[in-house]
Coordinates of C-alpha atoms and ligand atoms in Angstrom, one line a residue:
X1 CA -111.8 50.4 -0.1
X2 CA -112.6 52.2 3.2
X3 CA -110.9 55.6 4.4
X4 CA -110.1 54.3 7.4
X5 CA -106.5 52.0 8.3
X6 CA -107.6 49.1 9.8
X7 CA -105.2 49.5 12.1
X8 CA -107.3 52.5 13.7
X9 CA -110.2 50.5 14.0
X10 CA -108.9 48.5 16.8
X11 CA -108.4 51.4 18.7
X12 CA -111.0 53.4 20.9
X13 CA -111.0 56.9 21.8
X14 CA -109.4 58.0 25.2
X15 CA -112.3 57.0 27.7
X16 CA -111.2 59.5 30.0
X17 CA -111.3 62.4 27.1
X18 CA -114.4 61.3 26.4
X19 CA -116.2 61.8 30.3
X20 CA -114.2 64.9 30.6
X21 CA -115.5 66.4 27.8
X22 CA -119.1 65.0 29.3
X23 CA -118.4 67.2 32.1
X24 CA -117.3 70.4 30.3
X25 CA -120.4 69.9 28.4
X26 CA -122.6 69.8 31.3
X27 CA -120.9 72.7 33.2
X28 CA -121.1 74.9 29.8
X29 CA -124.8 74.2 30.1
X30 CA -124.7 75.6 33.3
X31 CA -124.9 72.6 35.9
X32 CA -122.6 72.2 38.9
X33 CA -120.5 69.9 38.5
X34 CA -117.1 68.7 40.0
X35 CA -114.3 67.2 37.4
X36 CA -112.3 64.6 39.2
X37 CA -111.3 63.0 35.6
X38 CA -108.3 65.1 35.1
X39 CA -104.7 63.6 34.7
X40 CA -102.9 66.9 35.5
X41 CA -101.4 68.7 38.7
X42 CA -103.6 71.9 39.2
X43 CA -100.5 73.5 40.6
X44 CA -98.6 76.1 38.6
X45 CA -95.3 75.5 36.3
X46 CA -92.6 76.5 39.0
X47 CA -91.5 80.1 37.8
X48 CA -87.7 79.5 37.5
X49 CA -88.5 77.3 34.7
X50 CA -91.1 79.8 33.2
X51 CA -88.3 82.5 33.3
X52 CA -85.9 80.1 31.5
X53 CA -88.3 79.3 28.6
X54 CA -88.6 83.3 28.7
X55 CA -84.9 83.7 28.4
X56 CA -85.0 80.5 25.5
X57 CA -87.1 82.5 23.3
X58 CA -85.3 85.9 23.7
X59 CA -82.0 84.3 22.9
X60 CA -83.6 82.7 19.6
X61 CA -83.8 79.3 20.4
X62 CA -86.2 79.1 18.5
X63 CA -85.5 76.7 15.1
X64 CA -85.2 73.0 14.6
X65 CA -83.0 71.2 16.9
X66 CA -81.5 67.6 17.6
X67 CA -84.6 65.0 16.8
X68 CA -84.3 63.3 19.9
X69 CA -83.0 66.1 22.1
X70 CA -80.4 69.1 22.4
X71 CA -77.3 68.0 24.0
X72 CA -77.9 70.2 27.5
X73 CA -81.0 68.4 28.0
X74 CA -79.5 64.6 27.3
X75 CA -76.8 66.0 29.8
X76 CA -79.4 66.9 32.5
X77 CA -80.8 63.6 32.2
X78 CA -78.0 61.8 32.2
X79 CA -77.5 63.7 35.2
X80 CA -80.8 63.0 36.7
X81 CA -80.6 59.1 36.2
X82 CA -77.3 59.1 37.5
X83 CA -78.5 61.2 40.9
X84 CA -82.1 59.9 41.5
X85 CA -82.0 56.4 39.9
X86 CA -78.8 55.2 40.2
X87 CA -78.8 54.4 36.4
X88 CA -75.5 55.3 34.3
X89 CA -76.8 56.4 30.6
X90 CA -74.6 57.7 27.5
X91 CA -75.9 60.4 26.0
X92 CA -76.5 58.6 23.3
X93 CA -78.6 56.1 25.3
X94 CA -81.2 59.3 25.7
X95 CA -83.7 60.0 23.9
X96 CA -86.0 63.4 23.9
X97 CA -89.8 62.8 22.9
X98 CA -92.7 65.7 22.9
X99 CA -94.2 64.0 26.1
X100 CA -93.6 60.5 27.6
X101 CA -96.3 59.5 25.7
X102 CA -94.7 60.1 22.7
X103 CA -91.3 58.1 23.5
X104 CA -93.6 55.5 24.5
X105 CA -95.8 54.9 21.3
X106 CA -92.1 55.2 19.4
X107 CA -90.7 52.3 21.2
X108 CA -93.7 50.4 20.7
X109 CA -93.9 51.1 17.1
X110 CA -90.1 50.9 16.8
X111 CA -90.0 47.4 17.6
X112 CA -93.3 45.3 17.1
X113 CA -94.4 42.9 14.5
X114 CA -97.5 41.4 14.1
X115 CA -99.0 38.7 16.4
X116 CA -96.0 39.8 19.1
X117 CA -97.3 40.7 22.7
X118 CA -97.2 43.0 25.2
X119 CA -97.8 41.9 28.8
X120 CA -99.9 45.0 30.5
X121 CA -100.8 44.5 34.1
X122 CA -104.8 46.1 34.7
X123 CA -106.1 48.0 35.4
X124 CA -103.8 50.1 33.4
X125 CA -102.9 53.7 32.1
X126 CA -105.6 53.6 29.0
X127 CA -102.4 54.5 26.5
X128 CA -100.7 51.4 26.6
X129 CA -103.5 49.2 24.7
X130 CA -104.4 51.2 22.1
X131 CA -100.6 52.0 21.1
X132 CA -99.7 47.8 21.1
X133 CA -103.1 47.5 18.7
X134 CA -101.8 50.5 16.5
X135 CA -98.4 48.6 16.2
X136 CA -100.5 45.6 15.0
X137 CA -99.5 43.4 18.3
X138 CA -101.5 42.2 20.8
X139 CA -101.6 43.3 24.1
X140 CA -102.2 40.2 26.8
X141 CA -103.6 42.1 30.1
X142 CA -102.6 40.3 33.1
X143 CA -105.5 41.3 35.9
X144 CA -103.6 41.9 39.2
X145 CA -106.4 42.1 42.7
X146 CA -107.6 44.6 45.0
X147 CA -106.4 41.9 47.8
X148 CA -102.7 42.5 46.2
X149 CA -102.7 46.2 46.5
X150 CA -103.2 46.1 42.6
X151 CA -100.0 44.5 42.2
X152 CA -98.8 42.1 39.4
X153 CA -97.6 39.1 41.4
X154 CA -94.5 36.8 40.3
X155 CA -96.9 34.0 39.3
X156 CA -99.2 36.2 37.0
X157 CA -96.0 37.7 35.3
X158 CA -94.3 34.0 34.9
X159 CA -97.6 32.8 33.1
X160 CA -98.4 35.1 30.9
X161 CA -94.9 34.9 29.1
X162 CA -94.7 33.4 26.1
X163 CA -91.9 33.2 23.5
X164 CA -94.0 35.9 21.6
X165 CA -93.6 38.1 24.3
X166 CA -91.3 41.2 23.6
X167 CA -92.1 43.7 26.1
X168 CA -93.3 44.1 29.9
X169 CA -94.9 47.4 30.2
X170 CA -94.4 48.2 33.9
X171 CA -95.9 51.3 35.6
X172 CA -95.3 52.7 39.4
X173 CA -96.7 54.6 40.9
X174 CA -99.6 53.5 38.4
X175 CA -102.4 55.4 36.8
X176 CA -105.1 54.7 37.3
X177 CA -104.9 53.0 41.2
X178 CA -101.6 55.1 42.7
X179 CA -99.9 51.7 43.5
X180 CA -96.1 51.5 43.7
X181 CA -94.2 48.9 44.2
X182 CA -91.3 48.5 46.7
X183 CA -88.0 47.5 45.8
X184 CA -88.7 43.7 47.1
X185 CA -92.3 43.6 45.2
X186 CA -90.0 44.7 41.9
X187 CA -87.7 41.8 42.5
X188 CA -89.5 39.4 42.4
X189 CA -90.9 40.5 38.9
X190 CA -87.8 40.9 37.8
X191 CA -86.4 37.2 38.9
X192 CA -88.6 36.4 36.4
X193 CA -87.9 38.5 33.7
X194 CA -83.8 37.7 33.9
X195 CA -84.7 34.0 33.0
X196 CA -86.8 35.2 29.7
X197 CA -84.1 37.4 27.6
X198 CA -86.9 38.1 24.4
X199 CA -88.7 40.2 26.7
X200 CA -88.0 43.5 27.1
X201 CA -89.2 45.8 29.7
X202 CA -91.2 49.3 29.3
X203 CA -91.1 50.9 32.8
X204 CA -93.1 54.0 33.2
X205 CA -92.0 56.1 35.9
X206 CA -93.5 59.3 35.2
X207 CA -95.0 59.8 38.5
X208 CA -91.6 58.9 40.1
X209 CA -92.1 61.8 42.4
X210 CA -95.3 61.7 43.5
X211 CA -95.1 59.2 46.3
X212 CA -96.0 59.5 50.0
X213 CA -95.8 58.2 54.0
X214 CA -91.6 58.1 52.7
X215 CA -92.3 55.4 50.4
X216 CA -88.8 54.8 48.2
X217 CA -89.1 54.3 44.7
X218 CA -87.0 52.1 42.9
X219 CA -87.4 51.4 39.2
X220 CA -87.0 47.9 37.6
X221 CA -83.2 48.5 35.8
X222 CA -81.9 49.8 39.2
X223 CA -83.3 46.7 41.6
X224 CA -81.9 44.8 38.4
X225 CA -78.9 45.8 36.2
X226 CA -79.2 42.7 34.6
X227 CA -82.2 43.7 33.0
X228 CA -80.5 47.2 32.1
X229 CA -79.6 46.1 28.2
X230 CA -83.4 45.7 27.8
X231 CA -85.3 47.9 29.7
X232 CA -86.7 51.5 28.8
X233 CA -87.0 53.6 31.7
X234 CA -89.3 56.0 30.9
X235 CA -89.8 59.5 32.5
X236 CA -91.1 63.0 31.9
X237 CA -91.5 66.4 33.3
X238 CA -95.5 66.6 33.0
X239 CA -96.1 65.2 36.2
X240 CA -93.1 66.0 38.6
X241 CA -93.3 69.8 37.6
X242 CA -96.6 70.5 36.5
X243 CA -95.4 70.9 32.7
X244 CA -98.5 68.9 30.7
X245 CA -98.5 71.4 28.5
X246 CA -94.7 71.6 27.9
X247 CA -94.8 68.2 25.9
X248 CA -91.4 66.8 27.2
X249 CA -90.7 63.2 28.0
X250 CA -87.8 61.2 27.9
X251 CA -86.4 57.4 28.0
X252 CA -82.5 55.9 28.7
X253 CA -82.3 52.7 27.3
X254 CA -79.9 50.7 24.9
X255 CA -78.4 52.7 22.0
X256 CA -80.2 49.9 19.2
X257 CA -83.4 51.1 20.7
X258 CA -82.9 55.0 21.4
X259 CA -81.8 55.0 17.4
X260 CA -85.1 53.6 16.3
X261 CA -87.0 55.8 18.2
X262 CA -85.2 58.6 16.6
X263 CA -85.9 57.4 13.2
X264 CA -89.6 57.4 13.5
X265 CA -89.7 60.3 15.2
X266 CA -87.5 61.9 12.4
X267 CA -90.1 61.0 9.9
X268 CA -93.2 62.2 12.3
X269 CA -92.8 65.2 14.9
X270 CA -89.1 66.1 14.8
X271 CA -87.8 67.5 17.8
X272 CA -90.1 68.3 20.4
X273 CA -90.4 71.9 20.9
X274 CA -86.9 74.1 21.5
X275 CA -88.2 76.3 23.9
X276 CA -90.0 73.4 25.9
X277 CA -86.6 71.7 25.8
X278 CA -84.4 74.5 27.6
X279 CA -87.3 74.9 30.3
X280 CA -86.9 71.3 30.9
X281 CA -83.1 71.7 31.1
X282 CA -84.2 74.0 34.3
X283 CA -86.7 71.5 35.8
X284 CA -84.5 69.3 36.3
X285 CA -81.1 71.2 37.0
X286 CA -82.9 74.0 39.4
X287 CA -84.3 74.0 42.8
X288 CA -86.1 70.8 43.4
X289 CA -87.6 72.6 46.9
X290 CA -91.1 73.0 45.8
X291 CA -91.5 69.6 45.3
X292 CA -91.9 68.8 49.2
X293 CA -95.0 71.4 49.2
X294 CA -97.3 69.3 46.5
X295 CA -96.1 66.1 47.4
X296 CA -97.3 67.1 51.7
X297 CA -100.7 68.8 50.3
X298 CA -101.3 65.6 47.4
X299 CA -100.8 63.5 50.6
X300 CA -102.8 65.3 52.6
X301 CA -105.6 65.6 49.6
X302 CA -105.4 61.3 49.5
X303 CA -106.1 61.2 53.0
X304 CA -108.7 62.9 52.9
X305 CA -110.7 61.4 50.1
X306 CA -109.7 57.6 51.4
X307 CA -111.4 58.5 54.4
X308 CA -114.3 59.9 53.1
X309 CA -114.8 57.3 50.7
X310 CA -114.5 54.9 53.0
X311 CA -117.1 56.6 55.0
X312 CA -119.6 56.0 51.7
X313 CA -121.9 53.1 51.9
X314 CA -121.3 50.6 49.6
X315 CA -117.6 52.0 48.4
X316 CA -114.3 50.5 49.2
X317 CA -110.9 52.7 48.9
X318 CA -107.7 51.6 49.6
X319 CA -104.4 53.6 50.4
X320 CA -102.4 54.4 47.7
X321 CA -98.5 55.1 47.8
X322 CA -98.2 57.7 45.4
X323 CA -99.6 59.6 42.1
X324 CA -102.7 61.7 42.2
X325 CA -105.5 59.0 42.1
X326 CA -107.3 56.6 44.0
X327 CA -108.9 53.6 42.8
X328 CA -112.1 52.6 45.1
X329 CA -114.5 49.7 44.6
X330 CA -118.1 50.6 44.3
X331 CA -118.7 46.1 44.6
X332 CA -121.3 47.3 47.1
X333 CA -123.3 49.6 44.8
X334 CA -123.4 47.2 42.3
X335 CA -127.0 45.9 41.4
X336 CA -128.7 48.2 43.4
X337 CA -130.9 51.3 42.2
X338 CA -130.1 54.8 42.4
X339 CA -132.8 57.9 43.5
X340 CA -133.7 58.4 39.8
X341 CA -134.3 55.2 38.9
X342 CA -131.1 53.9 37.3
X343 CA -130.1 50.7 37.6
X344 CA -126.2 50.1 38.4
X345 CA -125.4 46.9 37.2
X346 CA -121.9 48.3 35.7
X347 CA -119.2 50.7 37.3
X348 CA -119.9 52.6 34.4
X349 CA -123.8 53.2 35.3
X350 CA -122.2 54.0 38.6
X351 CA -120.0 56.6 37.3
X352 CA -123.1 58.0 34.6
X353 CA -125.3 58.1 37.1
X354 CA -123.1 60.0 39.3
X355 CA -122.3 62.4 37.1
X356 CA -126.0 62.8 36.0
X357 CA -127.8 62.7 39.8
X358 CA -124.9 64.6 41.6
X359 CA -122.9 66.2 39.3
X360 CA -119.1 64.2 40.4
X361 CA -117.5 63.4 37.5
X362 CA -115.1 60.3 37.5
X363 CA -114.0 57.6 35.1
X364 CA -115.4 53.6 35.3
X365 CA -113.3 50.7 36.0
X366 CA -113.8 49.1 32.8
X367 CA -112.1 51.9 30.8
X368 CA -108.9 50.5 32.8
X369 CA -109.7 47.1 32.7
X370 CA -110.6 46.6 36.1
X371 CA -114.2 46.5 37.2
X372 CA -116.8 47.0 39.5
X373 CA -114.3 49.9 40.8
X374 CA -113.6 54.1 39.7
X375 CA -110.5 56.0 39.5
X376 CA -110.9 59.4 41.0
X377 CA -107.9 61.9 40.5
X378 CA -107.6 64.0 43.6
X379 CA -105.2 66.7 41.6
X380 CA -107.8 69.6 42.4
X381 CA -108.3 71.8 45.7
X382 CA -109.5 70.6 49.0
X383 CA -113.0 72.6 49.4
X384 CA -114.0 70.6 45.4
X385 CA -112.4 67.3 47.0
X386 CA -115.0 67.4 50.2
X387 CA -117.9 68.6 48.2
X388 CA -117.1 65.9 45.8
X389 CA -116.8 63.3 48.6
X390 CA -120.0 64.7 50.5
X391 CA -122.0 64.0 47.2
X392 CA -120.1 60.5 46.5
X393 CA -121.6 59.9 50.3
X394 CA -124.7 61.2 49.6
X395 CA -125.3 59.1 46.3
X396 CA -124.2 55.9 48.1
X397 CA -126.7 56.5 51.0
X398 CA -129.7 57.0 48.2
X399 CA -129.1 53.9 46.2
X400 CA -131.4 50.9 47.0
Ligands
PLP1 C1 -99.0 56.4 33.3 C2 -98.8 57.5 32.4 N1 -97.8 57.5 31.5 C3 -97.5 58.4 30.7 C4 -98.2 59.6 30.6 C5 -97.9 60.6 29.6 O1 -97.5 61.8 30.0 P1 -96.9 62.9 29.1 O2 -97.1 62.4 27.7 O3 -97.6 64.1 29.4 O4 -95.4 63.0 29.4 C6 -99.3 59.7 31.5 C7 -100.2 60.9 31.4 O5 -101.3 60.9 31.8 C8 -99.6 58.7 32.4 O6 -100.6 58.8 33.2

């Protein structure tokens, strides 16, 4: 009998931990080297919500709470949906995870059997396969095209349905390529879904905020209330406020559901941290002002690497609506040779040798299952950004 569940061994290690800690590694050894792997704002927690957690701990709120979330904070969610989204939610049709992540992987585990599927559009966040194998399902990834704007197209959706299909993970803007969808490109996803009432729909809208050029984001319960009795709208604070470290997510979604995800997370984590909770209650119920600052310099950051990217030989990088990233094709490096000698026949010799001969550290294609292309996250300063580029431009102009 091995240690190991063999549920574990269809699952892989985080990709994008693993070039990440590639670069650390190299820097500690004393190379230069720029990390564009990271999937966090490098801007600082806003101070009105530092000063609450502050004011959290001094007043002793500091033991167990609610497992899925302290009433205030339920109530500024509720609050939030209702304001931003549109979306009327109970209380009790909230629930309070240590990270989106973590409200994710609950509803996944809360309601999958074996040999069910998940539909997962690709190139995706790397999460969402792993957590449908860990659950024992499968996950059926549905490729969408550069030529779409990486978008999942009502024909893809309608065929990969099946009557095994329970959920529809959905996420704009997305990680890795920064797409979002509009509220007529949800629509016609969810015409489809509305005629298939097994499946349920997973819609991750942590970067919600992060969207630029005044795109409007809509998310799939409010372009559809049909669909509202079986969607999970998923949100967080990590992303909109700089909080990765905080561990707070959240979902609204049918009471049936929310109570599941309680009861696993009763017998793993608990509530997620008290003092994290009552920071989040300011995040979302303070000044929202500072959020018009990082979304004009993220915009201004993407414009300035899709330009300079495009100015790369062989690369291709369209214009993302919103998140942090950019998802650019390297189709015209493939096959070709680099100055030392390495071969590219893969967008992950591309991003090795990248890394290796210039130092530029960004994650392959394949680890989102989408190739020959690279997901760079522009969430670090300008002056690293143009360096980065220059040597992306330089590396391109050396291969052979
Ligand atoms: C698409 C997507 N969803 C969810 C998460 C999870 O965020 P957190 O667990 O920090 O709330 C991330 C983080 O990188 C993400 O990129």
């Amino acid at each position: 009998m091995g240690l190991i569940a063999h549920a574990l061994e269809r699952v892989k290690p985080s990709p994008t931990m693993a070039i990440t800690a590639k670069a650390r590694e190299m820097k500690a050894a004393g190379f230069d080297v720029i990390g564009l792997g990271a999937g966090e704002p490098d801007f600082d927690t806003p101070d009105n919500v530092k000063q609450a957690a502050i004011e959290a701990i001094k007043r002793g709120e500091t033991k167990y709470t609610a497992v899925d979330g302290i009433p205030e904070l339920k109530r500024a969610i509720v609050s939030k949906f209702q304001r931003e989204n549109g979306l009327t939610y109970k209380p009790s049709e909230i629930t309070v995870g240590s990270g989106g992540k973590q409200v994710l992987y609950n509803a996944l585990l809360a309601t999958l059997n074996p040999g069910e599927e998940v539909i997962i559009p690709s190139p995706y966040w790397v999460s969402y396969p792993d957590i449908v194998l860990l659950a024992g399902a499968n996950p059926v990834i549905v490729e969408t095209r550069e030529e779409d704007g990486f978008k999942l197209t009502a024909k893809a959706l309608a065929a990969a349905i099946t009557p095994k299909t329970k959920w529809f993970i959905f996420n704009s803007p997305s990680n890795p390529t920064g797409a979002a969808y509009t509220r007529d490109e949800i629509k016609v996803l969810t015409d489809v879904l509305v005629m298939h009432p097994q499946v349920w729909v997973l819609s991750d809208d942590i970067y919600e905020h992060l969207v630029y050029d005044d795109f409007k984001f809509t998310t799939p319960a409010q372009v559809e209330p049909k669909l509202k009795d079986r969607t999970l709208t998923m949100n967080g604070v990590s992303k909109a406020y700089s909080m990765t470290g905080w561990r707070i997510g959240y979902g609204g979604g049918p009471e049936p559901l929310i109570k599941a995800i309680s009861t696993l997370q009763s017998q793993s984590t608990s509530n997620p941290c008290s003092i994290s909770q009552w920071a989040s209650v300011e995040a979302l119920e303070g000044p929202q002002d500072f959020l018009k600052d990082w979304v004009k310099s993220f915009q201004e950051r993407r414009d300035l690497v899709v330009s300079m990217l495009n100015q790369a030989k062989g690369i291709h990088c369209p214009k993302p609506e919103g998140a942090f990233y950019v998802y650019p094709s390297c189709k015209g490096v493939i096959g070709r040779t680099s100055r030392e000698g390495t071969k590219i026949a893969t967008d992950e010799d591309f991003a090795t040798a990248l890394l290796k001969e210039e130092g530029v550290a960004v994650v392959h294609g394949a680890a989102f299952g989408l190739s020959p292309f690279f997901r760079i996250s522009y969430a670090t300063g300008i002056e690293a950004l143009e360096e980065a580029c220059r040597r992306i431009q330089r590396f391109c102009a050396n291969v052979t």
